[in-house]
mmCIF file of C-alpha atoms in Angstrom:
data_model
loop_
_atom_site.group_PDB
_atom_site.id
_atom_site.type_symbol
_atom_site.label_atom_id
_atom_site.label_comp_id
_atom_site.label_asym_id
_atom_site.label_seq_id
_atom_site.Cartn_x
_atom_site.Cartn_y
_atom_site.Cartn_z
ATOM 1 C CA UNK A 172 -0.026 0.105 -0.064
ATOM 2 C CA UNK A 173 1.651 3.426 -0.921
ATOM 3 C CA UNK A 174 1.919 6.219 1.837
ATOM 4 C CA UNK A 175 2.925 9.418 1.630
ATOM 5 C CA UNK A 176 4.164 12.380 3.967
ATOM 6 C CA UNK A 177 2.590 15.713 4.126
ATOM 7 C CA UNK A 178 5.997 17.966 4.324
ATOM 8 C CA UNK A 179 5.786 21.297 5.968
ATOM 9 C CA UNK A 180 8.017 23.786 7.592
ATOM 10 C CA UNK A 181 8.777 23.351 11.610
ATOM 11 C CA UNK A 182 6.857 26.329 12.443
ATOM 12 C CA UNK A 183 3.671 25.317 10.650
ATOM 13 C CA UNK A 184 3.638 22.399 12.489
ATOM 14 C CA UNK A 185 1.851 24.368 15.075
ATOM 15 C CA UNK A 186 -0.162 26.199 12.864
ATOM 16 C CA UNK A 187 -1.414 23.271 11.189
ATOM 17 C CA UNK A 188 -1.897 21.374 14.661
ATOM 18 C CA UNK A 189 -4.043 24.238 15.970
ATOM 19 C CA UNK A 190 -6.098 24.212 12.907
ATOM 20 C CA UNK A 191 -6.972 20.273 13.241
ATOM 21 C CA UNK A 192 -6.804 19.607 16.873
ATOM 22 C CA UNK A 193 -7.748 22.674 18.312
ATOM 23 C CA UNK A 194 -8.428 22.206 22.167
ATOM 24 C CA UNK A 195 -7.014 18.992 22.584
ATOM 25 C CA UNK A 196 -3.676 18.879 24.902
ATOM 26 C CA UNK A 197 -0.658 19.431 22.642
ATOM 27 C CA UNK A 198 2.169 19.495 25.286
ATOM 28 C CA UNK A 199 1.890 18.533 29.044
ATOM 29 C CA UNK A 200 4.118 19.178 31.801
ATOM 30 C CA UNK A 201 3.330 18.200 35.335
ATOM 31 C CA UNK A 202 2.359 21.784 36.123
ATOM 32 C CA UNK A 203 1.278 23.174 33.032
ATOM 33 C CA UNK A 204 -0.143 22.161 29.441
ATOM 34 C CA UNK A 205 -0.806 23.775 25.963
ATOM 35 C CA UNK A 206 -3.770 22.939 23.672
ATOM 36 C CA UNK A 207 -2.858 22.977 20.085
ATOM 37 C CA UNK A 208 -4.757 26.443 19.813
ATOM 38 C CA UNK A 209 -2.526 27.942 22.888
ATOM 39 C CA UNK A 210 0.689 26.423 22.071
ATOM 40 C CA UNK A 211 0.287 28.373 18.638
ATOM 41 C CA UNK A 212 -0.784 31.559 20.359
ATOM 42 C CA UNK A 213 2.217 31.357 22.427
ATOM 43 C CA UNK A 214 4.770 30.427 19.869
ATOM 44 C CA UNK A 215 3.502 33.662 18.094
ATOM 45 C CA UNK A 216 3.825 35.831 20.888
ATOM 46 C CA UNK A 217 7.360 34.585 21.207
ATOM 47 C CA UNK A 218 8.158 35.266 17.669
ATOM 48 C CA UNK A 219 6.699 38.940 17.844
ATOM 49 C CA UNK A 220 9.255 39.198 21.055
ATOM 50 C CA UNK A 221 11.959 37.910 18.890
ATOM 51 C CA UNK A 222 11.340 40.119 16.147
ATOM 52 C CA UNK A 223 11.197 43.163 18.567
ATOM 53 C CA UNK A 224 14.630 42.126 19.642
ATOM 54 C CA UNK A 225 15.992 42.112 16.056
ATOM 55 C CA UNK A 226 15.854 38.495 15.078
ATOM 56 C CA UNK A 227 15.399 37.908 11.328
ATOM 57 C CA UNK A 228 15.103 34.958 8.930
ATOM 58 C CA UNK A 229 17.943 32.435 9.086
ATOM 59 C CA UNK A 230 19.188 33.999 12.243
ATOM 60 C CA UNK A 231 20.217 31.623 14.961
ATOM 61 C CA UNK A 232 18.709 31.672 18.342
ATOM 62 C CA UNK A 233 20.355 29.466 21.010
ATOM 63 C CA UNK A 234 17.762 28.035 23.660
ATOM 64 C CA UNK A 235 19.644 26.883 27.040
ATOM 65 C CA UNK A 236 16.977 25.357 29.192
ATOM 66 C CA UNK A 237 15.953 22.461 30.702
ATOM 67 C CA UNK A 238 12.778 20.805 29.662
ATOM 68 C CA UNK A 239 9.934 23.360 30.063
ATOM 69 C CA UNK A 240 7.233 25.309 28.474
ATOM 70 C CA UNK A 241 9.213 28.236 27.594
ATOM 71 C CA UNK A 242 11.636 25.932 25.723
ATOM 72 C CA UNK A 243 8.938 24.850 23.392
ATOM 73 C CA UNK A 244 7.084 28.346 23.066
ATOM 74 C CA UNK A 245 10.426 29.955 22.060
ATOM 75 C CA UNK A 246 11.919 27.150 19.911
ATOM 76 C CA UNK A 247 8.535 27.722 17.475
ATOM 77 C CA UNK A 248 8.429 31.250 18.002
ATOM 78 C CA UNK A 249 12.096 31.119 16.575
ATOM 79 C CA UNK A 250 10.830 28.902 13.722
ATOM 80 C CA UNK A 251 7.495 30.941 12.776
ATOM 81 C CA UNK A 252 9.540 33.754 11.531
ATOM 82 C CA UNK A 253 12.274 31.695 9.676
ATOM 83 C CA UNK A 254 14.976 31.813 12.190
ATOM 84 C CA UNK A 255 17.099 28.849 13.353
ATOM 85 C CA UNK A 256 16.564 27.689 16.922
ATOM 86 C CA UNK A 257 19.957 25.993 17.980
ATOM 87 C CA UNK A 258 19.124 23.960 21.239
ATOM 88 C CA UNK A 259 21.806 23.581 23.295
ATOM 89 C CA UNK A 260 22.816 20.698 25.798
ATOM 90 C CA UNK A 261 21.857 21.884 29.148
ATOM 91 C CA UNK A 262 24.755 20.020 30.700
ATOM 92 C CA UNK A 263 27.476 22.083 28.554
ATOM 93 C CA UNK A 264 29.959 23.860 31.098
ATOM 94 C CA UNK A 265 31.117 27.420 30.124
ATOM 95 C CA UNK A 266 33.866 26.188 27.901
ATOM 96 C CA UNK A 267 31.434 24.559 25.620
ATOM 97 C CA UNK A 268 28.607 27.478 25.946
ATOM 98 C CA UNK A 269 31.291 30.114 24.987
ATOM 99 C CA UNK A 270 32.390 27.960 21.905
ATOM 100 C CA UNK A 271 28.841 26.966 20.771
ATOM 101 C CA UNK A 272 27.648 30.777 21.157
ATOM 102 C CA UNK A 273 30.475 31.954 18.909
ATOM 103 C CA UNK A 274 30.651 29.131 16.739
ATOM 104 C CA UNK A 275 26.974 29.054 16.051
ATOM 105 C CA UNK A 276 27.005 32.752 15.333
ATOM 106 C CA UNK A 277 23.938 33.209 17.764
ATOM 107 C CA UNK A 278 21.991 36.337 17.492
ATOM 108 C CA UNK A 279 20.221 35.865 20.771
ATOM 109 C CA UNK A 280 20.784 33.099 23.629
ATOM 110 C CA UNK A 281 17.496 32.344 25.736
ATOM 111 C CA UNK A 282 17.862 30.815 29.025
ATOM 112 C CA UNK A 283 16.240 30.020 32.326
ATOM 113 C CA UNK A 284 16.557 30.158 36.047
ATOM 114 C CA UNK A 285 14.175 27.356 36.848
ATOM 115 C CA UNK A 286 16.795 24.798 37.860
ATOM 116 C CA UNK A 287 19.052 27.425 39.675
ATOM 117 C CA UNK A 288 19.516 24.844 42.647
ATOM 118 C CA UNK A 289 21.233 22.614 40.287
ATOM 119 C CA UNK A 290 22.621 24.556 37.625
ATOM 120 C CA UNK A 291 22.831 28.384 37.691
ATOM 121 C CA UNK A 292 22.964 29.342 33.848
ATOM 122 C CA UNK A 293 23.424 33.208 34.911
ATOM 123 C CA UNK A 294 26.600 32.613 36.826
ATOM 124 C CA UNK A 295 27.824 30.470 34.028
ATOM 125 C CA UNK A 296 27.159 32.772 31.286
ATOM 126 C CA UNK A 297 28.604 35.854 32.958
ATOM 127 C CA UNK A 298 31.904 33.789 33.551
ATOM 128 C CA UNK A 299 31.972 32.452 29.902
ATOM 129 C CA UNK A 300 31.112 35.533 28.062
ATOM 130 C CA UNK A 301 33.243 38.248 29.607
ATOM 131 C CA UNK A 302 31.537 41.791 29.320
ATOM 132 C CA UNK A 303 28.176 40.483 29.692
ATOM 133 C CA UNK A 304 27.456 41.407 33.464
ATOM 134 C CA UNK A 305 28.674 44.878 32.687
ATOM 135 C CA UNK A 306 26.911 45.403 29.129
ATOM 136 C CA UNK A 307 25.117 48.881 29.378
ATOM 137 C CA UNK A 308 22.564 47.953 27.123
ATOM 138 C CA UNK A 309 21.147 44.147 27.504
ATOM 139 C CA UNK A 310 19.310 44.334 24.019
ATOM 140 C CA UNK A 311 22.349 45.609 22.115
ATOM 141 C CA UNK A 312 25.389 43.501 23.236
ATOM 142 C CA UNK A 313 28.710 44.132 21.874
ATOM 143 C CA UNK A 314 31.134 41.377 23.250
ATOM 144 C CA UNK A 315 34.322 40.463 21.741
ATOM 145 C CA UNK A 316 33.970 36.822 22.675
ATOM 146 C CA UNK A 317 30.754 36.534 20.615
ATOM 147 C CA UNK A 318 30.580 39.501 18.166
ATOM 148 C CA UNK A 319 27.116 38.406 16.401
ATOM 149 C CA UNK A 320 25.300 38.158 19.893
ATOM 150 C CA UNK A 321 23.141 40.853 20.418
ATOM 151 C CA UNK A 322 20.935 39.647 23.423
ATOM 152 C CA UNK A 323 21.012 37.096 26.062
ATOM 153 C CA UNK A 324 17.253 36.645 27.358
ATOM 154 C CA UNK A 325 16.448 35.362 31.004
ATOM 155 C CA UNK A 326 12.953 33.642 31.060
ATOM 156 C CA UNK A 327 12.721 33.531 35.037
ATOM 157 C CA UNK A 328 11.907 35.467 37.854
ATOM 158 C CA UNK A 329 15.089 37.558 38.166
ATOM 159 C CA UNK A 330 16.537 40.317 36.422
ATOM 160 C CA UNK A 331 20.119 39.904 36.032
ATOM 161 C CA UNK A 332 22.859 42.303 34.995
ATOM 162 C CA UNK A 333 23.288 42.318 31.249
ATOM 163 C CA UNK A 334 20.340 40.119 30.380
ATOM 164 C CA UNK A 335 16.662 40.876 28.807
ATOM 165 C CA UNK A 336 14.352 39.634 31.316
ATOM 166 C CA UNK A 337 10.902 38.073 31.069
ATOM 167 C CA UNK A 338 9.089 41.432 31.179
ATOM 168 C CA UNK A 339 11.359 42.838 28.930
ATOM 169 C CA UNK A 340 11.212 40.094 26.295
ATOM 170 C CA UNK A 341 7.401 40.198 26.619
ATOM 171 C CA UNK A 342 7.384 43.846 26.155
ATOM 172 C CA UNK A 343 9.112 43.790 23.058
ATOM 173 C CA UNK A 344 6.393 41.764 21.471
ATOM 174 C CA UNK A 345 4.485 45.070 21.015
ATOM 175 C CA UNK A 346 7.383 46.333 18.649
ATOM 176 C CA UNK A 347 6.023 43.513 16.083
ATOM 177 C CA UNK A 348 2.817 42.606 14.454
ATOM 178 C CA UNK A 349 1.127 39.354 13.753
ATOM 179 C CA UNK A 350 0.924 40.259 10.287
ATOM 180 C CA UNK A 351 4.757 40.459 10.197
ATOM 181 C CA UNK A 352 5.017 36.998 11.877
ATOM 182 C CA UNK A 353 2.469 35.781 9.003
ATOM 183 C CA UNK A 354 4.447 37.317 6.336
ATOM 184 C CA UNK A 355 7.839 35.519 7.448
ATOM 185 C CA UNK A 356 6.136 32.282 8.143
ATOM 186 C CA UNK A 357 4.808 32.372 4.481
ATOM 187 C CA UNK A 358 8.250 32.873 2.920
ATOM 188 C CA UNK A 359 9.965 29.787 4.746
ATOM 189 C CA UNK A 360 11.159 27.367 2.074
ATOM 190 C CA UNK A 361 11.310 23.598 3.225
ATOM 191 C CA UNK A 362 15.054 23.553 2.258
ATOM 192 C CA UNK A 363 15.857 26.422 4.498
ATOM 193 C CA UNK A 364 17.967 25.622 7.711
ATOM 194 C CA UNK A 365 15.293 24.772 10.239
ATOM 195 C CA UNK A 366 17.387 23.765 13.350
ATOM 196 C CA UNK A 367 21.045 23.307 14.346
ATOM 197 C CA UNK A 368 21.882 20.727 16.728
ATOM 198 C CA UNK A 369 25.249 20.302 18.608
ATOM 199 C CA UNK A 370 26.569 16.980 19.170
ATOM 200 C CA UNK A 371 27.987 16.198 22.703
ATOM 201 C CA UNK A 372 31.611 16.837 22.044
ATOM 202 C CA UNK A 373 32.684 13.348 23.423
ATOM 203 C CA UNK A 374 35.981 13.634 21.827
ATOM 204 C CA UNK A 375 36.313 17.142 20.544
ATOM 205 C CA UNK A 376 34.610 20.310 20.454
ATOM 206 C CA UNK A 377 31.126 20.147 19.749
ATOM 207 C CA UNK A 378 29.890 19.961 16.189
ATOM 208 C CA UNK A 379 26.686 21.618 14.763
ATOM 209 C CA UNK A 380 24.594 19.615 12.579
ATOM 210 C CA UNK A 381 22.279 21.873 10.588
ATOM 211 C CA UNK A 382 19.153 20.491 9.435
ATOM 212 C CA UNK A 383 16.450 21.563 7.009
ATOM 213 C CA UNK A 384 12.785 21.606 7.259
ATOM 214 C CA UNK A 385 12.334 18.720 4.789
ATOM 215 C CA UNK A 386 14.712 16.560 6.557
ATOM 216 C CA UNK A 387 13.775 17.390 9.980
ATOM 217 C CA UNK A 388 9.740 17.041 9.344
ATOM 218 C CA UNK A 389 9.874 14.154 6.869
ATOM 219 C CA UNK A 390 11.879 11.946 9.052
ATOM 220 C CA UNK A 391 9.897 12.483 12.017
ATOM 221 C CA UNK A 392 6.408 12.478 10.475
ATOM 222 C CA UNK A 393 7.637 9.134 8.429
ATOM 223 C CA UNK A 394 8.800 7.309 11.696
ATOM 224 C CA UNK A 395 5.987 8.375 13.788
ATOM 225 C CA UNK A 396 3.227 7.409 11.280
ATOM 226 C CA UNK A 397 4.780 4.185 9.668
ATOM 227 C CA UNK A 398 6.535 2.604 12.965
ATOM 228 C CA UNK A 399 4.665 3.940 15.765
ATOM 229 C CA UNK A 400 1.094 4.428 13.983
ATOM 230 C CA UNK A 401 0.453 7.421 15.973
ATOM 231 C CA UNK A 402 -3.128 8.965 16.266
ATOM 232 C CA UNK A 403 -5.202 11.896 17.843
ATOM 233 C CA UNK A 404 -5.948 9.597 20.732
ATOM 234 C CA UNK A 405 -2.249 8.791 21.832
ATOM 235 C CA UNK A 406 -0.638 10.223 24.872
ATOM 236 C CA UNK A 407 2.923 10.042 23.956
ATOM 237 C CA UNK A 408 5.396 10.033 27.133
ATOM 238 C CA UNK A 409 8.971 10.828 26.469
ATOM 239 C CA UNK A 410 11.217 12.217 29.535
ATOM 240 C CA UNK A 411 14.194 12.717 27.367
ATOM 241 C CA UNK A 412 15.683 16.239 26.800
ATOM 242 C CA UNK A 413 14.389 18.719 24.411
ATOM 243 C CA UNK A 414 18.062 19.607 22.995
ATOM 244 C CA UNK A 415 18.182 16.205 21.748
ATOM 245 C CA UNK A 416 16.613 14.336 18.682
ATOM 246 C CA UNK A 417 15.153 11.901 20.830
ATOM 247 C CA UNK A 418 12.584 14.648 22.073
ATOM 248 C CA UNK A 419 12.321 16.708 19.037
ATOM 249 C CA UNK A 420 11.526 13.938 16.200
ATOM 250 C CA UNK A 421 8.544 12.580 18.546
ATOM 251 C CA UNK A 422 7.508 15.922 19.228
ATOM 252 C CA UNK A 423 7.194 16.594 15.509
ATOM 253 C CA UNK A 424 5.545 13.328 15.340
ATOM 254 C CA UNK A 425 2.759 14.310 17.913
ATOM 255 C CA UNK A 426 2.090 17.725 16.423
ATOM 256 C CA UNK A 427 1.344 15.840 12.930
ATOM 257 C CA UNK A 428 -0.666 13.197 14.416
ATOM 258 C CA UNK A 429 -2.578 15.066 17.279
ATOM 259 C CA UNK A 430 -1.093 13.192 19.922
ATOM 260 C CA UNK A 431 -0.506 14.667 23.381
ATOM 261 C CA UNK A 432 3.369 14.982 24.155
ATOM 262 C CA UNK A 433 3.605 14.445 27.728
ATOM 263 C CA UNK A 434 7.228 15.342 29.133
ATOM 264 C CA UNK A 435 9.041 16.192 32.468
ATOM 265 C CA UNK A 436 11.535 19.079 33.733
ATOM 266 C CA UNK A 437 13.835 16.503 35.764
ATOM 267 C CA UNK A 438 13.568 12.834 35.340
ATOM 268 C CA UNK A 439 12.864 11.247 38.628
ATOM 269 C CA UNK A 440 11.603 7.510 38.473
ATOM 270 C CA UNK A 441 8.585 7.864 41.230
ATOM 271 C CA UNK A 442 7.549 11.287 39.454
ATOM 272 C CA UNK A 443 7.940 9.788 36.005
ATOM 273 C CA UNK A 444 5.823 6.754 37.078
ATOM 274 C CA UNK A 445 2.945 8.928 38.494
ATOM 275 C CA UNK A 446 2.882 11.160 35.353
ATOM 276 C CA UNK A 447 2.627 8.072 32.953
ATOM 277 C CA UNK A 448 -0.238 6.741 35.203
ATOM 278 C CA UNK A 449 -2.050 10.016 35.745
ATOM 279 C CA UNK A 450 -2.006 11.043 31.879
ATOM 280 C CA UNK A 451 -2.909 7.686 30.836
ATOM 281 C CA UNK A 452 0.152 7.085 28.667
ATOM 282 C CA UNK A 453 -0.313 4.992 25.397
ATOM 283 C CA UNK A 454 3.366 5.477 24.309
ATOM 284 C CA UNK A 455 6.264 5.127 26.500
ATOM 285 C CA UNK A 456 9.463 6.528 24.798
ATOM 286 C CA UNK A 457 12.090 5.970 27.737
ATOM 287 C CA UNK A 458 14.603 4.800 24.964
ATOM 288 C CA UNK A 459 17.621 4.398 27.119
ATOM 289 C CA UNK A 460 18.225 1.384 29.725
ATOM 290 C CA UNK A 461 19.103 3.939 32.683
ATOM 291 C CA UNK A 462 15.588 5.523 32.265
ATOM 292 C CA UNK A 463 13.596 2.377 31.571
ATOM 293 C CA UNK A 464 15.266 0.381 34.184
ATOM 294 C CA UNK A 465 15.176 3.140 36.841
ATOM 295 C CA UNK A 466 11.440 3.078 36.487
ATOM 296 C CA UNK A 467 11.033 -0.758 36.285
ATOM 297 C CA UNK A 468 12.996 -1.549 39.094
ATOM 298 C CA UNK A 469 11.121 1.025 41.217
ATOM 299 C CA UNK A 470 8.915 -0.127 44.130
ATOM 300 C CA UNK A 471 6.335 2.013 42.565
ATOM 301 C CA UNK A 472 6.237 0.357 39.388
ATOM 302 C CA UNK A 473 3.308 -2.063 38.637
ATOM 303 C CA UNK A 474 3.152 -3.432 35.052
ATOM 304 C CA UNK A 475 -0.641 -4.088 35.555
ATOM 305 C CA UNK A 476 -1.098 -0.259 36.107
ATOM 306 C CA UNK A 477 0.188 0.201 32.323
ATOM 307 C CA UNK A 478 -1.850 -1.768 30.321
ATOM 308 C CA UNK A 479 -2.803 1.169 28.111
ATOM 309 C CA UNK A 480 0.856 1.473 27.058
ATOM 310 C CA UNK A 481 0.627 -0.061 23.336
ATOM 311 C CA UNK A 482 3.795 0.869 22.013
ATOM 312 C CA UNK A 483 7.328 1.068 24.008
ATOM 313 C CA UNK A 484 10.808 2.266 22.519
ATOM 314 C CA UNK A 485 14.085 1.143 23.939
ATOM 315 C CA UNK A 486 17.704 0.955 22.511
ATOM 316 C CA UNK A 487 19.707 -1.656 24.549
ATOM 317 C CA UNK A 488 21.606 -4.935 24.410
ATOM 318 C CA UNK A 489 19.346 -8.086 23.529
ATOM 319 C CA UNK A 490 18.733 -9.788 26.861
ATOM 320 C CA UNK A 491 17.901 -6.342 28.295
ATOM 321 C CA UNK A 492 15.324 -5.684 25.601
ATOM 322 C CA UNK A 493 13.979 -9.352 26.312
ATOM 323 C CA UNK A 494 13.533 -8.659 30.102
ATOM 324 C CA UNK A 495 11.654 -5.248 29.251
ATOM 325 C CA UNK A 496 9.323 -7.049 26.875
ATOM 326 C CA UNK A 497 8.378 -9.795 29.477
ATOM 327 C CA UNK A 498 7.242 -6.888 31.781
ATOM 328 C CA UNK A 499 4.719 -5.418 29.158
ATOM 329 C CA UNK A 500 4.272 -8.594 27.019
ATOM 330 C CA UNK A 501 0.846 -7.114 25.625
ATOM 331 C CA UNK A 502 2.692 -3.872 24.178
ATOM 332 C CA UNK A 503 4.539 -3.521 20.626
ATOM 333 C CA UNK A 504 8.305 -3.126 21.276
ATOM 334 C CA UNK A 505 10.297 -1.146 18.706
ATOM 335 C CA UNK A 506 14.185 -0.616 18.397
ATOM 336 C CA UNK A 507 16.040 2.042 16.245
ATOM 337 C CA UNK A 508 19.368 3.274 15.010
ATOM 338 C CA UNK A 509 19.911 6.971 14.558
ATOM 339 C CA UNK A 510 22.393 9.883 14.538
ATOM 340 C CA UNK A 511 21.747 13.673 14.559
ATOM 341 C CA UNK A 512 23.010 14.205 11.330
ATOM 342 C CA UNK A 513 20.284 12.389 9.568
ATOM 343 C CA UNK A 514 17.346 13.847 11.012
ATOM 344 C CA UNK A 515 17.360 12.140 14.432
ATOM 345 C CA UNK A 516 16.879 8.519 13.256
ATOM 346 C CA UNK A 517 17.608 6.275 10.351
ATOM 347 C CA UNK A 518 15.539 3.120 11.127
ATOM 348 C CA UNK A 519 13.140 1.759 13.439
ATOM 349 C CA UNK A 520 11.641 -1.854 13.728
ATOM 350 C CA UNK A 521 8.102 -2.103 12.883
ATOM 351 C CA UNK A 522 5.358 -2.381 15.694
ATOM 352 C CA UNK A 523 4.343 -5.974 14.001
ATOM 353 C CA UNK A 524 8.085 -7.139 14.187
ATOM 354 C CA UNK A 525 8.349 -10.414 16.308
ATOM 355 C CA UNK A 526 10.007 -9.764 19.906
ATOM 356 C CA UNK A 527 13.147 -11.480 18.751
ATOM 357 C CA UNK A 528 13.788 -9.493 15.762
ATOM 358 C CA UNK A 529 13.013 -6.186 17.902
ATOM 359 C CA UNK A 530 15.515 -7.692 20.347
ATOM 360 C CA UNK A 531 18.604 -8.124 17.836
ATOM 361 C CA UNK A 532 18.083 -5.550 15.293
ATOM 362 C CA UNK A 533 17.424 -1.908 14.799
ATOM 363 C CA UNK A 534 14.709 -2.447 12.038
ATOM 364 C CA UNK A 535 14.669 -1.280 8.728
ATOM 365 C CA UNK A 536 15.499 2.034 7.202
ATOM 366 C CA UNK A 537 12.731 4.302 6.180
ATOM 367 C CA UNK A 538 12.101 4.702 2.384
ATOM 368 C CA UNK A 539 14.048 7.261 0.783
ATOM 369 C CA UNK A 540 17.211 6.764 2.964
ATOM 370 C CA UNK A 541 20.167 4.738 1.821
ATOM 371 C CA UNK A 542 22.310 2.647 4.137
ATOM 372 C CA UNK A 543 25.791 1.158 3.512
ATOM 373 C CA UNK A 544 27.852 -0.991 5.931
ATOM 374 C CA UNK A 545 31.457 -1.196 5.677
ATOM 375 C CA UNK A 546 34.012 -3.270 7.340
ATOM 376 C CA UNK A 547 36.170 -1.071 9.690
ATOM 377 C CA UNK A 548 39.396 -2.936 8.634
ATOM 378 C CA UNK A 549 39.003 -3.666 5.170
ATOM 379 C CA UNK A 550 36.825 -1.085 4.119
ATOM 380 C CA UNK A 551 34.754 -3.342 2.222
ATOM 381 C CA UNK A 552 30.928 -2.961 1.751
#
């Protein structure tokens, strides 16, 4: 049977979602949620504030935050005006942050103070961006270490030196109109740069991976339609960080299908179990063994409470995958192979694959993606 993909731009996902799914839950955190309607409205407000700050199409805007609603609102606000979100690893230290800020030519960097008790981004940024704390005009920076950077925005409860605070950022929306946002949105081409993701820098400096709208959206929609079979009745639970494709890809798929995307700011197994139960999750995208095992080994875990889970994704050694399947035998289980440069994922096992296939294989590549396997020593294909 032939299938097709409705490829659109990253920003248009929230516009189309609002038109199709209206008041259904789009994004859910433990303490707040957006319907598809309210998510679009919030993204448009962020877009106007960014325009008021001088952001223009193809400018890059860094987002340095833990998982939170501000992250999602800003990310899609950036996308709506044809600029490029650059989600930054929230675990980066000052050296990596200074490098990414300069290397990506960030025009604006948006951060948060909601995890100050664990990581104080204000202190880190003041330290790694000399001159920031003493800047006379936070909306017009002139820093030697980051010559393209014009503003650092702090979306929080404080007003740090050298940074545009929440009230100031929101007030900037008055300097732009909805018509301006709409015009810029209509001019975004699907082969334009949509997102820049930086690798973790395990063996060298982090490397930026630019992804265009077609690559980003097409891959995610294909995965979520053909391998997850998402619908507007699904509740997709994903605790992974929003600076990683393991969150961005499913979020795109949920916006396409009308599913509710449920996530959390800081992973705690007891809180995660409660959230999955309370939100009646149908898909569990825990993905990595430390996350999955922390939940299933927790005293609060009771497999019988999660009969609604119809699909679960994990990437782990075969024996670990077999053990997970034994705990939720009624669910379909999928495995994957992915990398950022390919839009997040190259292959997923199919939901109808037998358990042993899922345990020992990463599935089949999506149609349109070619895979070549070479011997590392002989270089033979």
